[in-house]
mmCIF file of C-alpha atoms in Angstrom:
data_model
loop_
_atom_site.group_PDB
_atom_site.id
_atom_site.type_symbol
_atom_site.label_atom_id
_atom_site.label_comp_id
_atom_site.label_asym_id
_atom_site.label_seq_id
_atom_site.Cartn_x
_atom_site.Cartn_y
_atom_site.Cartn_z
ATOM 1 C CA UNK A 1 -51.788 21.536 26.524
ATOM 2 C CA UNK A 2 -49.630 21.216 23.423
ATOM 3 C CA UNK A 3 -46.075 19.908 23.548
ATOM 4 C CA UNK A 4 -43.377 19.987 20.897
ATOM 5 C CA UNK A 5 -41.067 16.996 21.077
ATOM 6 C CA UNK A 6 -37.777 17.019 19.196
ATOM 7 C CA UNK A 7 -36.387 13.580 18.372
ATOM 8 C CA UNK A 8 -32.636 13.260 18.010
ATOM 9 C CA UNK A 9 -31.195 9.998 16.734
ATOM 10 C CA UNK A 10 -27.689 8.608 16.118
ATOM 11 C CA UNK A 11 -25.751 10.803 18.505
ATOM 12 C CA UNK A 12 -22.565 9.143 19.742
ATOM 13 C CA UNK A 13 -19.861 10.296 22.133
ATOM 14 C CA UNK A 14 -17.694 7.194 22.334
ATOM 15 C CA UNK A 15 -16.142 4.360 20.374
ATOM 16 C CA UNK A 16 -17.709 1.391 22.173
ATOM 17 C CA UNK A 17 -21.299 0.552 23.193
ATOM 18 C CA UNK A 18 -20.335 0.924 26.863
ATOM 19 C CA UNK A 19 -19.532 4.592 26.331
ATOM 20 C CA UNK A 20 -22.492 5.632 24.188
ATOM 21 C CA UNK A 21 -24.696 8.553 25.086
ATOM 22 C CA UNK A 22 -28.042 9.250 23.461
ATOM 23 C CA UNK A 23 -29.730 12.612 23.570
ATOM 24 C CA UNK A 24 -33.406 13.356 24.164
ATOM 25 C CA UNK A 25 -34.688 16.865 24.194
ATOM 26 C CA UNK A 26 -38.231 18.071 24.773
ATOM 27 C CA UNK A 27 -39.689 21.479 25.461
ATOM 28 C CA UNK A 28 -43.104 21.987 27.005
ATOM 29 C CA UNK A 29 -45.065 25.155 26.503
ATOM 30 C CA UNK A 30 -46.378 24.713 30.062
ATOM 31 C CA UNK A 31 -44.535 26.891 32.504
ATOM 32 C CA UNK A 32 -44.109 24.340 35.245
ATOM 33 C CA UNK A 33 -43.131 21.112 33.440
ATOM 34 C CA UNK A 34 -40.117 20.598 31.180
ATOM 35 C CA UNK A 35 -37.909 17.638 30.369
ATOM 36 C CA UNK A 36 -34.649 17.508 28.565
ATOM 37 C CA UNK A 37 -30.969 16.821 28.745
ATOM 38 C CA UNK A 38 -29.239 19.383 30.905
ATOM 39 C CA UNK A 39 -25.798 17.911 31.503
ATOM 40 C CA UNK A 40 -23.224 15.757 29.772
ATOM 41 C CA UNK A 41 -20.417 14.783 32.071
ATOM 42 C CA UNK A 42 -17.279 13.085 30.728
ATOM 43 C CA UNK A 43 -15.440 11.192 33.430
ATOM 44 C CA UNK A 44 -12.492 8.843 33.242
ATOM 45 C CA UNK A 45 -14.622 5.758 33.704
ATOM 46 C CA UNK A 46 -17.980 6.574 32.107
ATOM 47 C CA UNK A 47 -20.239 9.007 30.264
ATOM 48 C CA UNK A 48 -23.779 9.532 31.423
ATOM 49 C CA UNK A 49 -26.824 11.535 30.411
ATOM 50 C CA UNK A 50 -29.164 13.342 32.737
ATOM 51 C CA UNK A 51 -32.836 13.964 32.086
ATOM 52 C CA UNK A 52 -34.395 16.673 34.158
ATOM 53 C CA UNK A 53 -37.938 17.224 35.299
ATOM 54 C CA UNK A 54 -39.035 20.412 37.050
ATOM 55 C CA UNK A 55 -42.187 19.808 39.124
ATOM 56 C CA UNK A 56 -44.158 21.430 41.890
ATOM 57 C CA UNK A 57 -42.861 20.941 45.413
ATOM 58 C CA UNK A 58 -45.320 18.193 46.433
ATOM 59 C CA UNK A 59 -45.686 16.409 43.083
ATOM 60 C CA UNK A 60 -44.403 12.853 42.643
ATOM 61 C CA UNK A 61 -42.254 12.064 39.582
ATOM 62 C CA UNK A 62 -42.121 8.623 37.968
ATOM 63 C CA UNK A 63 -39.927 7.306 35.153
ATOM 64 C CA UNK A 64 -41.334 4.517 32.945
ATOM 65 C CA UNK A 65 -39.968 2.503 29.999
ATOM 66 C CA UNK A 66 -43.108 2.947 27.919
ATOM 67 C CA UNK A 67 -42.536 0.241 25.313
ATOM 68 C CA UNK A 68 -42.087 -2.444 28.007
ATOM 69 C CA UNK A 69 -44.412 -0.846 30.628
ATOM 70 C CA UNK A 70 -41.623 -1.217 33.170
ATOM 71 C CA UNK A 71 -41.519 1.307 36.007
ATOM 72 C CA UNK A 72 -37.950 2.495 36.352
ATOM 73 C CA UNK A 73 -38.133 4.884 39.287
ATOM 74 C CA UNK A 74 -40.580 6.690 41.607
ATOM 75 C CA UNK A 75 -39.488 9.775 43.447
ATOM 76 C CA UNK A 76 -35.906 9.035 44.643
ATOM 77 C CA UNK A 77 -36.175 5.253 44.469
ATOM 78 C CA UNK A 78 -35.082 3.088 41.502
ATOM 79 C CA UNK A 79 -37.598 0.276 41.082
ATOM 80 C CA UNK A 80 -35.980 -1.713 38.277
ATOM 81 C CA UNK A 81 -33.040 -4.014 38.941
ATOM 82 C CA UNK A 82 -30.534 -2.065 36.852
ATOM 83 C CA UNK A 83 -27.444 -0.704 38.557
ATOM 84 C CA UNK A 84 -26.757 1.641 35.667
ATOM 85 C CA UNK A 85 -29.886 3.699 36.458
ATOM 86 C CA UNK A 86 -30.157 6.266 39.211
ATOM 87 C CA UNK A 87 -32.421 9.157 40.180
ATOM 88 C CA UNK A 88 -31.189 12.366 41.755
ATOM 89 C CA UNK A 89 -32.504 15.827 42.406
ATOM 90 C CA UNK A 90 -30.587 19.016 43.065
ATOM 91 C CA UNK A 91 -33.335 20.969 44.798
ATOM 92 C CA UNK A 92 -36.977 20.485 45.815
ATOM 93 C CA UNK A 93 -38.340 20.422 42.257
ATOM 94 C CA UNK A 94 -35.503 19.212 39.941
ATOM 95 C CA UNK A 95 -35.383 15.455 39.317
ATOM 96 C CA UNK A 96 -32.870 13.659 37.118
ATOM 97 C CA UNK A 97 -32.800 10.153 35.613
ATOM 98 C CA UNK A 98 -29.236 9.037 34.940
ATOM 99 C CA UNK A 99 -28.370 6.280 32.421
ATOM 100 C CA UNK A 100 -24.746 5.265 32.614
ATOM 101 C CA UNK A 101 -22.842 3.387 29.897
ATOM 102 C CA UNK A 102 -25.760 3.219 27.490
ATOM 103 C CA UNK A 103 -26.270 -0.135 25.766
ATOM 104 C CA UNK A 104 -28.187 -1.282 22.753
ATOM 105 C CA UNK A 105 -30.971 -2.706 24.947
ATOM 106 C CA UNK A 106 -31.539 0.747 26.452
ATOM 107 C CA UNK A 107 -33.104 1.987 23.218
ATOM 108 C CA UNK A 108 -36.857 2.561 23.279
ATOM 109 C CA UNK A 109 -39.585 4.924 24.521
ATOM 110 C CA UNK A 110 -39.154 6.549 27.929
ATOM 111 C CA UNK A 111 -41.941 8.400 29.777
ATOM 112 C CA UNK A 112 -41.754 10.971 32.533
ATOM 113 C CA UNK A 113 -44.962 11.288 34.626
ATOM 114 C CA UNK A 114 -45.882 13.982 37.140
ATOM 115 C CA UNK A 115 -48.869 13.130 39.397
ATOM 116 C CA UNK A 116 -50.700 16.415 38.936
ATOM 117 C CA UNK A 117 -54.437 16.510 38.445
ATOM 118 C CA UNK A 118 -54.807 15.741 35.659
ATOM 119 C CA UNK A 119 -51.531 13.768 35.323
ATOM 120 C CA UNK A 120 -48.911 15.215 33.029
ATOM 121 C CA UNK A 121 -46.545 13.036 30.990
ATOM 122 C CA UNK A 122 -44.172 13.201 28.094
ATOM 123 C CA UNK A 123 -42.607 10.423 26.050
ATOM 124 C CA UNK A 124 -39.269 10.342 24.264
ATOM 125 C CA UNK A 125 -37.511 7.837 22.023
ATOM 126 C CA UNK A 126 -33.961 6.906 22.892
ATOM 127 C CA UNK A 127 -31.824 5.556 20.051
ATOM 128 C CA UNK A 128 -28.446 4.007 20.876
ATOM 129 C CA UNK A 129 -25.992 3.859 17.996
ATOM 130 C CA UNK A 130 -22.968 1.560 17.862
ATOM 131 C CA UNK A 131 -19.854 2.196 15.760
ATOM 132 C CA UNK A 132 -18.791 -0.602 13.400
ATOM 133 C CA UNK A 133 -16.637 -3.476 14.604
ATOM 134 C CA UNK A 134 -15.110 -6.245 12.492
ATOM 135 C CA UNK A 135 -16.267 -9.753 13.473
ATOM 136 C CA UNK A 136 -12.908 -11.508 13.403
ATOM 137 C CA UNK A 137 -14.223 -15.069 13.620
ATOM 138 C CA UNK A 138 -16.395 -14.541 10.525
ATOM 139 C CA UNK A 139 -13.848 -12.564 8.492
ATOM 140 C CA UNK A 140 -11.151 -13.934 6.194
ATOM 141 C CA UNK A 141 -7.470 -13.877 7.109
ATOM 142 C CA UNK A 142 -4.460 -13.904 4.786
ATOM 143 C CA UNK A 143 -5.083 -16.235 1.869
ATOM 144 C CA UNK A 144 -2.996 -18.223 -0.607
ATOM 145 C CA UNK A 145 -4.209 -19.309 -4.066
ATOM 146 C CA UNK A 146 -2.414 -20.777 -7.087
ATOM 147 C CA UNK A 147 -2.116 -18.549 -10.128
ATOM 148 C CA UNK A 148 -5.202 -18.973 -12.288
ATOM 149 C CA UNK A 149 -7.330 -20.033 -9.312
ATOM 150 C CA UNK A 150 -10.117 -18.184 -7.471
ATOM 151 C CA UNK A 151 -10.085 -16.301 -4.178
ATOM 152 C CA UNK A 152 -13.080 -15.454 -1.979
ATOM 153 C CA UNK A 153 -12.527 -12.819 0.696
ATOM 154 C CA UNK A 154 -15.233 -12.332 3.342
ATOM 155 C CA UNK A 155 -15.646 -9.422 5.747
ATOM 156 C CA UNK A 156 -18.361 -9.276 8.439
ATOM 157 C CA UNK A 157 -18.992 -6.329 10.751
ATOM 158 C CA UNK A 158 -21.426 -5.513 13.561
ATOM 159 C CA UNK A 159 -22.804 -2.166 14.627
ATOM 160 C CA UNK A 160 -25.928 -0.027 14.462
ATOM 161 C CA UNK A 161 -26.979 1.065 11.918
ATOM 162 C CA UNK A 162 -25.763 -1.959 9.969
ATOM 163 C CA UNK A 163 -22.311 -1.144 8.573
ATOM 164 C CA UNK A 164 -21.563 -0.949 4.844
ATOM 165 C CA UNK A 165 -18.504 -2.854 3.573
ATOM 166 C CA UNK A 166 -16.114 -1.448 0.949
ATOM 167 C CA UNK A 167 -13.041 -3.230 -0.484
ATOM 168 C CA UNK A 168 -9.891 -1.454 -1.669
ATOM 169 C CA UNK A 169 -6.318 -2.388 -2.486
ATOM 170 C CA UNK A 170 -3.770 -1.035 -0.048
ATOM 171 C CA UNK A 171 -1.381 0.061 -2.813
ATOM 172 C CA UNK A 172 -4.129 2.045 -4.546
ATOM 173 C CA UNK A 173 -4.220 -0.274 -7.574
ATOM 174 C CA UNK A 174 -7.556 -1.153 -9.145
ATOM 175 C CA UNK A 175 -9.439 -4.345 -8.329
ATOM 176 C CA UNK A 176 -9.902 -6.654 -11.317
ATOM 177 C CA UNK A 177 -13.405 -8.076 -11.702
ATOM 178 C CA UNK A 178 -14.086 -10.927 -14.097
ATOM 179 C CA UNK A 179 -17.796 -11.578 -14.571
ATOM 180 C CA UNK A 180 -19.828 -13.813 -16.852
ATOM 181 C CA UNK A 181 -18.892 -16.881 -18.864
ATOM 182 C CA UNK A 182 -16.550 -14.916 -21.122
ATOM 183 C CA UNK A 183 -14.578 -13.724 -18.115
ATOM 184 C CA UNK A 184 -14.363 -10.165 -19.363
ATOM 185 C CA UNK A 185 -11.969 -8.106 -17.277
ATOM 186 C CA UNK A 186 -13.134 -4.894 -15.607
ATOM 187 C CA UNK A 187 -10.969 -2.657 -13.436
ATOM 188 C CA UNK A 188 -12.705 -0.888 -10.572
ATOM 189 C CA UNK A 189 -11.242 1.362 -7.841
ATOM 190 C CA UNK A 190 -13.306 -0.319 -5.111
ATOM 191 C CA UNK A 191 -15.937 -3.011 -4.540
ATOM 192 C CA UNK A 192 -18.914 -3.152 -2.179
ATOM 193 C CA UNK A 193 -20.426 -6.005 -0.198
ATOM 194 C CA UNK A 194 -19.375 -8.482 2.448
ATOM 195 C CA UNK A 195 -17.801 -10.834 -0.115
ATOM 196 C CA UNK A 196 -15.085 -10.059 -2.680
ATOM 197 C CA UNK A 197 -14.664 -12.802 -5.297
ATOM 198 C CA UNK A 198 -11.589 -12.820 -7.535
ATOM 199 C CA UNK A 199 -11.433 -15.343 -10.389
ATOM 200 C CA UNK A 200 -8.546 -16.397 -12.640
ATOM 201 C CA UNK A 201 -6.176 -14.634 -10.293
ATOM 202 C CA UNK A 202 -2.856 -13.451 -11.716
ATOM 203 C CA UNK A 203 0.379 -12.543 -9.948
ATOM 204 C CA UNK A 204 -0.405 -8.870 -10.574
ATOM 205 C CA UNK A 205 -3.361 -9.146 -8.183
ATOM 206 C CA UNK A 206 -1.131 -10.248 -5.330
ATOM 207 C CA UNK A 207 -0.983 -7.819 -2.421
ATOM 208 C CA UNK A 208 -2.904 -6.411 0.542
ATOM 209 C CA UNK A 209 -6.669 -5.842 0.384
ATOM 210 C CA UNK A 210 -8.532 -3.637 2.863
ATOM 211 C CA UNK A 211 -12.047 -4.358 4.140
ATOM 212 C CA UNK A 212 -13.499 -1.048 5.413
ATOM 213 C CA UNK A 213 -16.680 -0.993 7.532
ATOM 214 C CA UNK A 214 -18.594 2.237 8.190
ATOM 215 C CA UNK A 215 -22.119 3.198 9.276
ATOM 216 C CA UNK A 216 -21.930 6.929 9.828
ATOM 217 C CA UNK A 217 -20.933 6.513 13.466
ATOM 218 C CA UNK A 218 -17.226 7.230 13.845
ATOM 219 C CA UNK A 219 -14.777 5.744 13.757
ATOM 220 C CA UNK A 220 -14.789 3.505 10.682
ATOM 221 C CA UNK A 221 -12.757 0.311 11.026
ATOM 222 C CA UNK A 222 -10.808 -1.818 8.574
ATOM 223 C CA UNK A 223 -8.999 -5.111 8.328
ATOM 224 C CA UNK A 224 -5.991 -5.888 6.153
ATOM 225 C CA UNK A 225 -5.905 -9.188 4.261
ATOM 226 C CA UNK A 226 -2.860 -10.339 2.294
ATOM 227 C CA UNK A 227 -3.548 -12.291 -0.904
ATOM 228 C CA UNK A 228 -0.620 -14.523 -1.872
ATOM 229 C CA UNK A 229 -0.606 -15.895 -5.433
ATOM 230 C CA UNK A 230 1.762 -18.852 -5.819
ATOM 231 C CA UNK A 231 3.564 -19.761 -9.061
ATOM 232 C CA UNK A 232 6.843 -21.361 -10.099
ATOM 233 C CA UNK A 233 9.873 -19.109 -10.704
ATOM 234 C CA UNK A 234 10.374 -17.274 -13.990
ATOM 235 C CA UNK A 235 13.798 -15.879 -14.978
ATOM 236 C CA UNK A 236 14.333 -13.152 -17.556
ATOM 237 C CA UNK A 237 17.793 -12.203 -18.828
ATOM 238 C CA UNK A 238 17.862 -8.688 -20.327
ATOM 239 C CA UNK A 239 21.228 -9.355 -22.037
ATOM 240 C CA UNK A 240 22.377 -12.887 -22.732
ATOM 241 C CA UNK A 241 25.650 -11.869 -24.439
ATOM 242 C CA UNK A 242 27.887 -9.468 -22.516
ATOM 243 C CA UNK A 243 31.268 -8.138 -23.618
ATOM 244 C CA UNK A 244 33.815 -6.275 -21.522
ATOM 245 C CA UNK A 245 37.534 -5.458 -21.740
ATOM 246 C CA UNK A 246 40.047 -7.399 -19.706
ATOM 247 C CA UNK A 247 40.892 -5.668 -16.434
ATOM 248 C CA UNK A 248 37.515 -3.994 -15.934
ATOM 249 C CA UNK A 249 34.534 -4.730 -13.662
ATOM 250 C CA UNK A 250 31.422 -6.126 -15.308
ATOM 251 C CA UNK A 251 27.875 -6.644 -13.965
ATOM 252 C CA UNK A 252 25.512 -9.468 -14.990
ATOM 253 C CA UNK A 253 21.764 -9.043 -14.352
ATOM 254 C CA UNK A 254 18.805 -11.446 -14.120
ATOM 255 C CA UNK A 255 15.165 -10.612 -13.326
ATOM 256 C CA UNK A 256 13.311 -13.197 -11.214
ATOM 257 C CA UNK A 257 9.594 -13.569 -10.455
ATOM 258 C CA UNK A 258 8.542 -16.195 -7.914
ATOM 259 C CA UNK A 259 6.016 -16.864 -5.156
ATOM 260 C CA UNK A 260 6.513 -18.144 -2.544
ATOM 261 C CA UNK A 261 9.919 -16.515 -2.112
ATOM 262 C CA UNK A 262 12.633 -18.329 -4.013
ATOM 263 C CA UNK A 263 16.273 -19.158 -3.311
ATOM 264 C CA UNK A 264 18.425 -17.428 -5.943
ATOM 265 C CA UNK A 265 22.093 -18.082 -6.723
ATOM 266 C CA UNK A 266 24.749 -17.959 -9.510
ATOM 267 C CA UNK A 267 26.896 -20.722 -11.036
ATOM 268 C CA UNK A 268 29.423 -21.127 -13.830
ATOM 269 C CA UNK A 269 28.707 -23.310 -16.838
ATOM 270 C CA UNK A 270 30.350 -26.157 -14.959
ATOM 271 C CA UNK A 271 27.617 -25.853 -12.267
ATOM 272 C CA UNK A 272 30.226 -24.596 -9.797
ATOM 273 C CA UNK A 273 28.361 -22.333 -7.357
ATOM 274 C CA UNK A 274 29.671 -18.792 -7.056
ATOM 275 C CA UNK A 275 30.113 -17.300 -3.588
ATOM 276 C CA UNK A 276 30.762 -13.698 -2.601
ATOM 277 C CA UNK A 277 34.460 -12.888 -2.175
ATOM 278 C CA UNK A 278 37.014 -10.385 -3.427
ATOM 279 C CA UNK A 279 36.322 -11.583 -6.982
ATOM 280 C CA UNK A 280 32.511 -11.734 -6.991
ATOM 281 C CA UNK A 281 29.869 -9.508 -5.416
ATOM 282 C CA UNK A 282 26.230 -10.683 -5.445
ATOM 283 C CA UNK A 283 23.143 -8.702 -4.482
ATOM 284 C CA UNK A 284 19.348 -8.726 -4.842
ATOM 285 C CA UNK A 285 17.030 -5.763 -5.156
ATOM 286 C CA UNK A 286 13.294 -6.244 -4.542
ATOM 287 C CA UNK A 287 11.232 -4.627 -7.313
ATOM 288 C CA UNK A 288 7.726 -5.802 -6.323
ATOM 289 C CA UNK A 289 5.900 -8.180 -3.982
ATOM 290 C CA UNK A 290 7.024 -11.157 -6.067
ATOM 291 C CA UNK A 291 10.015 -9.998 -8.172
ATOM 292 C CA UNK A 292 13.691 -9.262 -7.538
ATOM 293 C CA UNK A 293 16.690 -8.210 -9.605
ATOM 294 C CA UNK A 294 19.762 -10.448 -9.255
ATOM 295 C CA UNK A 295 23.154 -8.802 -9.807
ATOM 296 C CA UNK A 296 26.592 -10.412 -10.112
ATOM 297 C CA UNK A 297 29.635 -8.107 -10.252
ATOM 298 C CA UNK A 298 32.869 -9.671 -11.535
ATOM 299 C CA UNK A 299 35.897 -7.655 -10.386
ATOM 300 C CA UNK A 300 39.021 -7.183 -12.537
ATOM 301 C CA UNK A 301 37.902 -9.360 -15.448
ATOM 302 C CA UNK A 302 40.537 -11.891 -16.602
ATOM 303 C CA UNK A 303 40.717 -14.479 -19.379
ATOM 304 C CA UNK A 304 39.693 -17.309 -17.056
ATOM 305 C CA UNK A 305 36.527 -15.392 -16.116
ATOM 306 C CA UNK A 306 35.179 -15.531 -19.675
ATOM 307 C CA UNK A 307 32.518 -18.059 -20.568
ATOM 308 C CA UNK A 308 29.049 -19.020 -19.395
ATOM 309 C CA UNK A 309 27.183 -18.002 -16.233
ATOM 310 C CA UNK A 310 23.814 -19.162 -14.881
ATOM 311 C CA UNK A 311 21.329 -17.406 -12.613
ATOM 312 C CA UNK A 312 19.114 -20.004 -10.900
ATOM 313 C CA UNK A 313 15.887 -19.566 -8.906
ATOM 314 C CA UNK A 314 14.120 -22.296 -6.908
ATOM 315 C CA UNK A 315 11.004 -22.353 -4.722
ATOM 316 C CA UNK A 316 8.626 -25.034 -3.396
ATOM 317 C CA UNK A 317 6.728 -25.149 -6.696
ATOM 318 C CA UNK A 318 9.556 -25.373 -9.223
ATOM 319 C CA UNK A 319 12.768 -23.831 -10.555
ATOM 320 C CA UNK A 320 14.080 -21.852 -13.530
ATOM 321 C CA UNK A 321 17.406 -20.580 -14.811
ATOM 322 C CA UNK A 322 18.858 -18.008 -17.175
ATOM 323 C CA UNK A 323 22.127 -18.138 -19.140
ATOM 324 C CA UNK A 324 24.624 -15.358 -19.870
ATOM 325 C CA UNK A 325 27.822 -15.613 -21.926
ATOM 326 C CA UNK A 326 30.680 -13.259 -21.122
ATOM 327 C CA UNK A 327 33.389 -12.549 -23.733
ATOM 328 C CA UNK A 328 36.439 -10.326 -24.131
ATOM 329 C CA UNK A 329 35.641 -7.091 -25.922
ATOM 330 C CA UNK A 330 38.660 -5.700 -27.775
ATOM 331 C CA UNK A 331 39.447 -2.054 -27.199
ATOM 332 C CA UNK A 332 39.298 0.042 -30.425
ATOM 333 C CA UNK A 333 42.568 1.172 -32.011
ATOM 334 C CA UNK A 334 42.780 4.974 -32.320
ATOM 335 C CA UNK A 335 43.812 6.293 -35.779
ATOM 336 C CA UNK A 336 47.217 8.005 -35.991
ATOM 337 C CA UNK A 337 47.092 11.799 -36.433
ATOM 338 C CA UNK A 338 48.692 13.399 -39.526
ATOM 339 C CA UNK A 339 52.250 14.511 -38.875
ATOM 340 C CA UNK A 340 52.551 12.296 -35.826
ATOM 341 C CA UNK A 341 56.198 11.148 -35.764
ATOM 342 C CA UNK A 342 56.072 9.050 -32.624
ATOM 343 C CA UNK A 343 58.256 5.911 -32.828
ATOM 344 C CA UNK A 344 56.523 2.638 -33.683
ATOM 345 C CA UNK A 345 56.991 -0.813 -32.248
ATOM 346 C CA UNK A 346 57.762 -3.849 -34.454
ATOM 347 C CA UNK A 347 54.046 -4.613 -34.873
ATOM 348 C CA UNK A 348 53.517 -1.221 -36.517
ATOM 349 C CA UNK A 349 51.633 0.394 -33.627
ATOM 350 C CA UNK A 350 53.073 3.586 -32.209
ATOM 351 C CA UNK A 351 54.065 3.484 -28.573
ATOM 352 C CA UNK A 352 51.927 6.542 -27.862
ATOM 353 C CA UNK A 353 48.803 4.927 -29.362
ATOM 354 C CA UNK A 354 49.356 1.778 -27.372
ATOM 355 C CA UNK A 355 49.738 3.701 -24.118
ATOM 356 C CA UNK A 356 46.599 5.738 -24.946
ATOM 357 C CA UNK A 357 44.640 2.520 -25.546
ATOM 358 C CA UNK A 358 45.816 1.004 -22.266
ATOM 359 C CA UNK A 359 44.940 4.157 -20.380
ATOM 360 C CA UNK A 360 41.385 3.957 -21.725
ATOM 361 C CA UNK A 361 41.024 0.436 -20.293
ATOM 362 C CA UNK A 362 41.482 1.868 -16.801
ATOM 363 C CA UNK A 363 39.828 5.286 -17.117
ATOM 364 C CA UNK A 364 36.493 4.247 -18.596
ATOM 365 C CA UNK A 365 35.261 0.992 -20.016
ATOM 366 C CA UNK A 366 33.335 0.569 -23.262
ATOM 367 C CA UNK A 367 29.884 -0.992 -23.470
ATOM 368 C CA UNK A 368 28.770 -3.571 -25.961
ATOM 369 C CA UNK A 369 25.343 -5.202 -26.152
ATOM 370 C CA UNK A 370 24.395 -6.346 -22.676
ATOM 371 C CA UNK A 371 27.233 -4.715 -20.774
ATOM 372 C CA UNK A 372 26.475 -2.403 -17.899
ATOM 373 C CA UNK A 373 29.712 -0.517 -18.457
ATOM 374 C CA UNK A 374 29.510 3.058 -19.759
ATOM 375 C CA UNK A 375 31.512 4.234 -22.823
ATOM 376 C CA UNK A 376 34.303 6.736 -22.162
ATOM 377 C CA UNK A 377 35.504 8.800 -25.155
ATOM 378 C CA UNK A 378 37.485 12.074 -24.789
ATOM 379 C CA UNK A 379 37.703 15.114 -27.013
ATOM 380 C CA UNK A 380 41.044 14.038 -28.539
ATOM 381 C CA UNK A 381 39.453 10.907 -29.969
ATOM 382 C CA UNK A 382 36.827 12.951 -31.805
ATOM 383 C CA UNK A 383 39.318 15.472 -33.110
ATOM 384 C CA UNK A 384 41.605 12.727 -34.387
ATOM 385 C CA UNK A 385 38.762 11.070 -36.200
ATOM 386 C CA UNK A 386 37.633 14.360 -37.748
ATOM 387 C CA UNK A 387 41.166 15.223 -38.902
ATOM 388 C CA UNK A 388 41.641 11.909 -40.643
ATOM 389 C CA UNK A 389 38.433 12.446 -42.652
ATOM 390 C CA UNK A 390 38.836 16.126 -43.608
ATOM 391 C CA UNK A 391 42.596 16.490 -44.468
ATOM 392 C CA UNK A 392 43.467 15.699 -48.129
ATOM 393 C CA UNK A 393 47.108 14.833 -48.960
ATOM 394 C CA UNK A 394 48.914 17.710 -50.866
ATOM 395 C CA UNK A 395 50.234 15.321 -53.559
ATOM 396 C CA UNK A 396 46.694 14.456 -54.662
ATOM 397 C CA UNK A 397 45.826 18.152 -55.090
ATOM 398 C CA UNK A 398 48.967 18.783 -57.237
ATOM 399 C CA UNK A 399 48.237 15.881 -59.615
ATOM 400 C CA UNK A 400 44.677 17.113 -60.098
ATOM 401 C CA UNK A 401 45.856 20.628 -61.111
ATOM 402 C CA UNK A 402 48.362 19.263 -63.679
ATOM 403 C CA UNK A 403 45.688 17.125 -65.384
ATOM 404 C CA UNK A 404 43.306 20.091 -65.659
ATOM 405 C CA UNK A 405 46.056 22.274 -67.203
ATOM 406 C CA UNK A 406 46.748 19.753 -70.000
ATOM 407 C CA UNK A 407 43.047 19.437 -70.774
ATOM 408 C CA UNK A 408 42.612 23.195 -71.242
ATOM 409 C CA UNK A 409 45.787 23.414 -73.378
ATOM 410 C CA UNK A 410 44.627 20.704 -75.790
ATOM 411 C CA UNK A 411 41.312 22.481 -76.383
#
């Protein structure tokens, strides 16, 4: 008799080895013997597979682990000492071998024998697959390295088939690979292998790295590792000279990079520490894993507020500071319009112009190099400036006409 076995491998219905189910399916051309999987039952506590044999009423059925020659069961009795195996039958000629909570050691060749004359048998290969699992004790945790040093991240995983390991950055940035003596830099979206080696590490490589293990058996698993790159603080001052009018609010800014996290604060030139109150408002805005923006707002600027300010950053590795000088920025004097007959004060400035200049100090401040204040100019300012350039005094025009008349008369 000819049989047609169908081998099915890597079929998984659970996330852990204790809940794996493997499938074997065979079809015999003989009318009275068949073996295959007929039922998958999902219960709260386990998943099991049934193999069925249909035999004549008086035939004996035996189940054998062919690769180890171990007899598993004869008729309704389980011979092997394995509580996960059982044999049942639903009627006089249907026999079922149940394997609960399949394990890796259950893989191998199984044989069903029927004691006909001659004996009939069929073998099947059971493959048990195991989803990947990270081996915590052999895998790296969060790591700290000094800037310019090297970092070696290791990720080990178990499972069957053997899992593949892929490395990626959590923020989606590229991984920087430096290979060879020259240390040429190559940017790659991901890296493969159990070990990820980073050399000449810079602060830009700081962040979370993901180790992802997969073997085609869902689900894939991953572990997050944080790479900390330590370096002493660095302070950048976008504008070291800031001007603002008296009576306005002005903001001073410093950019700080530091790892580990630094203590940041402001002082005057006299090293007197500034604290937040009704006069000063201080804040920090995080711009990356290792950088922050320091802001100092000085309310209602007065003469005694002018001078030098320091932004200082300190961590366990070192410290740094930046210097800013704040000065009084004079408001511009607006030109007097033609025909304006407003009374003037003893200094020669009209009262209206002086009031207009003072109003500008409150309505909108002007910005000079380094100031965060926005300029505020209205339409009257532009029209006044345009009028003063385009209008020509009438006396000048009259003199010009007289000179031209005499020239024509003499010729």
